[in-house]
Amino acid sequence: MLVLDFTYITLVLMLSASLFFLMVGIRSLKRDCYEGLLFVALSAFFAVAHFFYLFNIPIDSPLSFIFTRGDLWVWLTILFSPALIILFISFGLVNFFLDYFRYGLIKIFFGLTLLCYVFMLGDAWAFDIRGIITILFGLIWFEVEMKTAT
């Protein structure tokens, strides 16, 4: 069982911020707004900060034992999937409250489905299967956000 501590929350939130700014930057650049370059730079900053902190985890953190091997599948399952869940549900709630009910419900559905597949139903599955599911949901998140840009 993974113990929630400050290191874990920081890593997940940095990854969420990186994905958020990447999506906003791509949307802005798609509309020929060059402010999107600033958002892409912010995304790169949070991604570099995430990986820097990941490779320098304090020894007393429970995550230091998990990430000693540096396995991609473990990173996808433990850090990337909660970041995607946060983004799916938060964007869904924002869209839902801005009267885009259909888009909001779609995003909330995908967020809760990923939560169910990775942490509830798939808790006994291997990390590579959960990592593949996370990659697929990451592609779905990217596609849904590009289609439902409001």
Coordinates of N, CA and C in Angstrom, one line a residue:
M1 N 0.8 -1.2 0.0 CA 0.0 0.0 0.0 C 0.9 1.2 0.0
L2 N 0.6 2.1 -0.9 CA 1.3 3.4 -1.0 C 0.9 4.4 0.0
V3 N 1.8 4.9 0.8 CA 1.5 5.8 1.8 C 1.6 7.2 1.2
L4 N 0.5 8.0 1.4 CA 0.5 9.3 0.8 C 1.3 10.2 1.7
D5 N 2.3 10.8 1.1 CA 3.1 11.8 1.8 C 3.4 13.0 0.9
F6 N 4.1 14.0 1.4 CA 4.3 15.2 0.7 C 5.0 15.0 -0.6
T7 N 6.0 14.0 -0.6 CA 6.7 13.8 -1.9 C 5.8 13.3 -3.0
Y8 N 4.9 12.3 -2.6 CA 4.0 11.8 -3.6 C 3.0 12.9 -4.2
I9 N 2.5 13.7 -3.3 CA 1.6 14.7 -3.7 C 2.3 15.7 -4.6
T10 N 3.5 16.1 -4.2 CA 4.3 17.0 -5.0 C 4.5 16.5 -6.4
L11 N 4.9 15.3 -6.5 CA 5.3 14.7 -7.8 C 4.0 14.6 -8.7
V12 N 2.9 14.2 -8.1 CA 1.7 14.1 -8.9 C 1.2 15.5 -9.3
L13 N 1.2 16.4 -8.4 CA 0.8 17.8 -8.8 C 1.7 18.5 -9.8
M14 N 3.0 18.2 -9.7 CA 3.9 18.8 -10.8 C 3.6 18.2 -12.1
L15 N 3.4 16.9 -12.1 CA 3.0 16.2 -13.4 C 1.7 16.7 -13.9
S16 N 0.7 16.9 -13.1 CA -0.6 17.5 -13.5 C -0.4 18.9 -14.0
A17 N 0.4 19.7 -13.4 CA 0.6 21.0 -13.9 C 1.3 21.0 -15.2
S18 N 2.3 20.1 -15.4 CA 2.9 20.0 -16.7 C 2.0 19.6 -17.8
L19 N 1.1 18.6 -17.6 CA 0.1 18.2 -18.6 C -0.9 19.3 -18.8
F20 N -1.3 20.0 -17.8 CA -2.2 21.1 -18.0 C -1.7 22.2 -18.8
F21 N -0.4 22.7 -18.5 CA 0.1 23.8 -19.3 C 0.5 23.3 -20.7
L22 N 0.8 22.0 -20.9 CA 1.0 21.5 -22.3 C -0.2 21.6 -23.1
M23 N -1.4 21.2 -22.5 CA -2.6 21.3 -23.2 C -3.0 22.7 -23.5
V24 N -2.9 23.6 -22.6 CA -3.2 25.0 -22.8 C -2.3 25.6 -23.9
G25 N -1.0 25.2 -23.9 CA -0.1 25.7 -24.9 C -0.4 25.2 -26.2
I26 N -0.8 24.0 -26.4 CA -1.1 23.4 -27.7 C -2.4 24.0 -28.2
R27 N -3.4 24.2 -27.3 CA -4.6 24.9 -27.7 C -4.3 26.3 -28.2
S28 N -3.5 27.0 -27.5 CA -3.2 28.4 -27.9 C -2.4 28.5 -29.2
L29 N -1.5 27.6 -29.4 CA -0.7 27.6 -30.6 C -1.6 27.1 -31.8
K30 N -2.6 26.3 -31.5 CA -3.5 25.8 -32.6 C -4.3 27.0 -33.1
R31 N -4.6 28.0 -32.2 CA -5.3 29.2 -32.6 C -4.4 30.3 -33.1
D32 N -3.2 30.0 -33.3 CA -2.1 31.0 -33.7 C -1.9 32.1 -32.7
C33 N -2.0 31.8 -31.4 CA -1.7 32.7 -30.3 C -0.3 32.3 -29.8
Y34 N 0.6 33.2 -29.9 CA 2.0 32.8 -29.6 C 2.3 32.8 -28.1
E35 N 1.2 33.2 -27.3 CA 1.3 33.0 -25.8 C 1.4 31.5 -25.5
G36 N 1.0 30.7 -26.4 CA 1.1 29.2 -26.2 C 2.6 28.8 -25.9
L37 N 3.5 29.5 -26.5 CA 4.9 29.2 -26.2 C 5.3 29.3 -24.8
L38 N 4.7 30.3 -24.1 CA 4.9 30.5 -22.7 C 4.4 29.3 -21.9
F39 N 3.2 28.9 -22.3 CA 2.6 27.7 -21.6 C 3.4 26.5 -21.8
V40 N 3.9 26.3 -23.0 CA 4.7 25.1 -23.3 C 6.0 25.2 -22.5
A41 N 6.6 26.4 -22.3 CA 7.8 26.5 -21.5 C 7.5 26.2 -20.0
L42 N 6.3 26.7 -19.6 CA 5.9 26.3 -18.2 C 5.7 24.8 -18.0
S43 N 5.2 24.2 -19.1 CA 5.0 22.7 -19.0 C 6.4 22.1 -19.0
A44 N 7.3 22.5 -19.7 CA 8.7 21.9 -19.7 C 9.3 22.2 -18.3
F45 N 9.1 23.3 -17.7 CA 9.6 23.6 -16.4 C 9.0 22.6 -15.4
F46 N 7.7 22.4 -15.4 CA 7.1 21.5 -14.4 C 7.6 20.0 -14.7
A47 N 7.7 19.7 -15.9 CA 8.2 18.3 -16.3 C 9.6 18.1 -15.8
V48 N 10.5 19.1 -16.0 CA 11.9 18.9 -15.6 C 11.9 18.9 -14.0
A49 N 11.1 19.8 -13.4 CA 11.1 19.8 -11.9 C 10.6 18.5 -11.4
H50 N 9.6 17.9 -12.1 CA 9.0 16.6 -11.7 C 10.1 15.5 -11.7
F51 N 10.8 15.4 -12.8 CA 11.8 14.4 -13.0 C 13.0 14.6 -12.1
F52 N 13.4 15.9 -11.9 CA 14.5 16.2 -11.0 C 14.2 15.8 -9.6
Y53 N 12.9 16.1 -9.1 CA 12.5 15.7 -7.8 C 12.4 14.2 -7.7
L54 N 11.9 13.5 -8.8 CA 11.8 12.1 -8.8 C 13.1 11.4 -8.6
F55 N 14.1 11.9 -9.3 CA 15.4 11.2 -9.2 C 16.2 11.6 -8.0
N56 N 15.7 12.6 -7.2 CA 16.3 13.0 -5.9 C 15.3 12.9 -4.8
I57 N 14.6 11.8 -4.8 CA 13.6 11.5 -3.7 C 14.4 11.3 -2.4
P58 N 13.9 11.9 -1.3 CA 14.6 11.7 0.0 C 14.6 10.2 0.4
I59 N 15.6 9.8 1.1 CA 15.7 8.4 1.5 C 14.6 7.9 2.4
D60 N 14.1 8.8 3.3 CA 13.1 8.4 4.2 C 11.7 8.4 3.6
S61 N 11.5 8.7 2.4 CA 10.2 8.7 1.7 C 9.9 7.2 1.3
P62 N 8.6 6.8 1.5 CA 8.2 5.5 1.0 C 8.4 5.3 -0.5
L63 N 8.4 6.4 -1.2 CA 8.6 6.2 -2.7 C 10.0 5.9 -3.1
S64 N 11.0 6.1 -2.2 CA 12.4 5.8 -2.6 C 12.6 4.4 -2.8
F65 N 11.9 3.5 -2.1 CA 12.1 2.1 -2.4 C 11.4 1.7 -3.7
I66 N 10.3 2.3 -4.0 CA 9.5 1.9 -5.2 C 10.2 2.3 -6.5
F67 N 10.8 3.5 -6.5 CA 11.5 4.0 -7.7 C 13.0 3.8 -7.7
T68 N 13.5 2.9 -7.0 CA 14.9 2.6 -7.1 C 15.3 2.0 -8.4
R69 N 14.4 1.2 -9.0 CA 14.7 0.6 -10.3 C 14.5 1.5 -11.5
G70 N 13.7 2.5 -11.3 CA 13.4 3.5 -12.4 C 12.5 2.9 -13.5
D71 N 11.6 2.1 -13.1 CA 10.7 1.4 -14.1 C 9.6 2.3 -14.6
L72 N 9.5 2.3 -16.0 CA 8.5 3.1 -16.6 C 7.1 2.7 -16.3
W73 N 6.8 1.4 -16.2 CA 5.5 1.0 -15.9 C 5.0 1.4 -14.5
V74 N 5.9 1.4 -13.6 CA 5.6 1.8 -12.2 C 5.3 3.3 -12.2
W75 N 6.2 4.0 -12.9 CA 6.0 5.5 -12.9 C 4.6 5.8 -13.6
L76 N 4.3 5.1 -14.6 CA 3.0 5.3 -15.3 C 1.8 5.0 -14.4
T77 N 1.9 3.9 -13.6 CA 0.8 3.5 -12.8 C 0.7 4.4 -11.5
I78 N 1.8 4.6 -10.9 CA 1.8 5.3 -9.6 C 1.7 6.8 -9.7
L79 N 2.3 7.4 -10.7 CA 2.3 8.9 -10.7 C 1.5 9.5 -11.9
F80 N 1.6 8.9 -13.1 CA 1.0 9.4 -14.2 C -0.5 9.2 -14.2
S81 N -1.0 8.1 -13.8 CA -2.4 7.8 -13.8 C -3.2 8.7 -12.7
P82 N -2.6 9.0 -11.5 CA -3.3 9.9 -10.7 C -3.4 11.3 -11.3
A83 N -2.3 11.7 -12.0 CA -2.3 13.0 -12.6 C -3.4 13.1 -13.7
L84 N -3.5 12.0 -14.5 CA -4.6 12.0 -15.5 C -6.0 12.0 -14.8
I85 N -6.1 11.3 -13.7 CA -7.4 11.3 -13.0 C -7.8 12.7 -12.5
I86 N -6.8 13.4 -12.0 CA -7.0 14.7 -11.5 C -7.4 15.6 -12.6
L87 N -6.8 15.5 -13.8 CA -7.1 16.4 -14.9 C -8.4 16.1 -15.5
F88 N -8.7 14.8 -15.7 CA -10.0 14.4 -16.2 C -11.2 14.9 -15.3
I89 N -11.1 14.7 -14.0 CA -12.2 15.1 -13.1 C -12.2 16.6 -13.0
S90 N -11.1 17.3 -12.9 CA -11.1 18.7 -12.7 C -11.7 19.4 -13.9
F91 N -11.2 19.0 -15.1 CA -11.7 19.6 -16.4 C -13.2 19.3 -16.5
G92 N -13.6 18.1 -16.2 CA -15.0 17.7 -16.2 C -15.8 18.5 -15.3
L93 N -15.4 18.8 -14.1 CA -16.2 19.6 -13.2 C -16.3 21.0 -13.7
V94 N -15.2 21.6 -14.2 CA -15.2 22.9 -14.7 C -16.2 23.0 -15.9
N95 N -16.1 22.1 -16.8 CA -17.0 22.1 -18.0 C -18.5 21.9 -17.5
F96 N -18.7 21.0 -16.5 CA -20.0 20.8 -16.0 C -20.6 22.1 -15.4
F97 N -19.8 22.8 -14.7 CA -20.3 24.0 -14.0 C -20.4 25.2 -15.0
L98 N -19.7 25.1 -16.1 CA -19.8 26.2 -17.1 C -20.9 25.9 -18.2
D99 N -21.8 25.0 -17.8 CA -23.0 24.6 -18.7 C -22.6 23.8 -19.9
Y100 N -21.5 23.2 -19.9 CA -21.1 22.2 -20.9 C -21.3 20.8 -20.3
F101 N -22.6 20.5 -20.0 CA -22.8 19.2 -19.3 C -22.3 18.0 -20.0
R102 N -22.5 17.9 -21.3 CA -22.1 16.7 -22.0 C -20.6 16.5 -22.0
Y103 N -19.9 17.6 -22.2 CA -18.4 17.5 -22.2 C -17.9 17.2 -20.8
G104 N -18.6 17.8 -19.8 CA -18.2 17.6 -18.4 C -18.4 16.1 -18.0
L105 N -19.6 15.6 -18.4 CA -19.9 14.2 -18.0 C -18.9 13.2 -18.7
I106 N -18.6 13.5 -19.9 CA -17.6 12.6 -20.6 C -16.3 12.6 -19.9
K107 N -15.8 13.7 -19.5 CA -14.5 13.8 -18.9 C -14.5 13.2 -17.5
I108 N -15.6 13.4 -16.7 CA -15.7 12.8 -15.4 C -15.8 11.3 -15.6
F109 N -16.6 10.8 -16.6 CA -16.7 9.4 -16.8 C -15.3 8.8 -17.1
F110 N -14.5 9.4 -18.0 CA -13.2 8.8 -18.3 C -12.3 8.8 -17.0
G111 N -12.4 9.9 -16.2 CA -11.5 10.0 -15.0 C -11.9 8.9 -14.0
L112 N -13.2 8.7 -13.8 CA -13.6 7.7 -12.9 C -13.3 6.3 -13.4
T113 N -13.4 6.1 -14.7 CA -13.1 4.8 -15.3 C -11.7 4.5 -15.2
L114 N -10.8 5.4 -15.4 CA -9.4 5.2 -15.2 C -9.1 4.9 -13.7
L115 N -9.7 5.6 -12.8 CA -9.6 5.3 -11.4 C -10.0 3.9 -11.1
C116 N -11.1 3.5 -11.6 CA -11.6 2.1 -11.4 C -10.7 1.1 -12.0
Y117 N -10.2 1.3 -13.2 CA -9.3 0.3 -13.9 C -8.0 0.1 -13.2
V118 N -7.4 1.2 -12.8 CA -6.0 1.2 -12.3 C -5.9 0.9 -10.8
F119 N -6.8 1.4 -10.1 CA -6.7 1.3 -8.6 C -7.7 0.4 -7.9
M120 N -8.9 0.1 -8.6 CA -9.9 -0.7 -7.9 C -9.9 -2.1 -8.5
L121 N -10.4 -2.2 -9.8 CA -10.5 -3.5 -10.4 C -9.1 -4.0 -10.7
G122 N -8.2 -3.2 -11.2 CA -6.9 -3.7 -11.6 C -5.8 -3.6 -10.5
D123 N -6.2 -3.6 -9.3 CA -5.2 -3.5 -8.2 C -4.3 -4.7 -8.2
A124 N -4.7 -5.9 -8.6 CA -3.9 -7.1 -8.6 C -3.2 -7.3 -10.0
W125 N -3.5 -6.5 -11.0 CA -2.9 -6.6 -12.3 C -1.5 -6.2 -12.2
A126 N -0.7 -6.7 -13.2 CA 0.7 -6.3 -13.3 C 0.9 -4.8 -13.7
F127 N 2.0 -4.3 -13.3 CA 2.2 -2.8 -13.6 C 2.2 -2.5 -15.1
D128 N 2.7 -3.5 -15.9 CA 2.7 -3.2 -17.3 C 1.3 -3.1 -17.9
I129 N 0.4 -3.9 -17.5 CA -1.0 -3.8 -18.0 C -1.6 -2.5 -17.5
R130 N -1.4 -2.1 -16.3 CA -2.0 -0.9 -15.8 C -1.3 0.3 -16.5
G131 N 0.0 0.2 -16.8 CA 0.7 1.2 -17.5 C 0.2 1.4 -18.9
I132 N -0.2 0.3 -19.6 CA -0.7 0.4 -21.0 C -2.1 1.0 -20.9
I133 N -2.9 0.7 -19.9 CA -4.2 1.3 -19.8 C -4.0 2.8 -19.5
T134 N -3.0 3.2 -18.7 CA -2.8 4.6 -18.5 C -2.4 5.3 -19.8
I135 N -1.5 4.7 -20.6 CA -1.1 5.3 -21.9 C -2.4 5.5 -22.7
L136 N -3.2 4.5 -22.8 CA -4.4 4.6 -23.7 C -5.3 5.8 -23.1
F137 N -5.5 5.9 -21.8 CA -6.3 6.9 -21.3 C -5.6 8.3 -21.5
G138 N -4.3 8.3 -21.5 CA -3.6 9.6 -21.8 C -3.9 10.1 -23.2
L139 N -3.9 9.1 -24.1 CA -4.2 9.5 -25.5 C -5.7 9.9 -25.6
I140 N -6.5 9.2 -24.9 CA -7.9 9.6 -24.9 C -8.1 11.0 -24.3
W141 N -7.4 11.3 -23.2 CA -7.4 12.7 -22.6 C -7.0 13.7 -23.6
F142 N -5.9 13.5 -24.3 CA -5.4 14.4 -25.3 C -6.4 14.7 -26.4
E143 N -7.0 13.6 -26.9 CA -8.0 13.7 -27.9 C -9.3 14.4 -27.5
V144 N -9.8 14.0 -26.3 CA -11.0 14.7 -25.8 C -10.8 16.1 -25.5
E145 N -9.6 16.5 -25.0 CA -9.4 17.9 -24.7 C -9.2 18.7 -26.0
M146 N -8.7 18.1 -27.0 CA -8.5 18.9 -28.2 C -9.9 19.0 -28.9
K147 N -10.7 18.0 -28.8 CA -12.1 18.1 -29.4 C -13.0 19.0 -28.7
T148 N -12.9 19.1 -27.4 CA -13.9 19.8 -26.5 C -13.3 21.1 -26.0
A149 N -12.4 21.7 -26.8 CA -11.8 23.0 -26.3 C -12.8 24.1 -26.3
T150 N -13.0 24.6 -25.1 CA -14.0 25.7 -24.9 C -13.4 27.0 -24.6

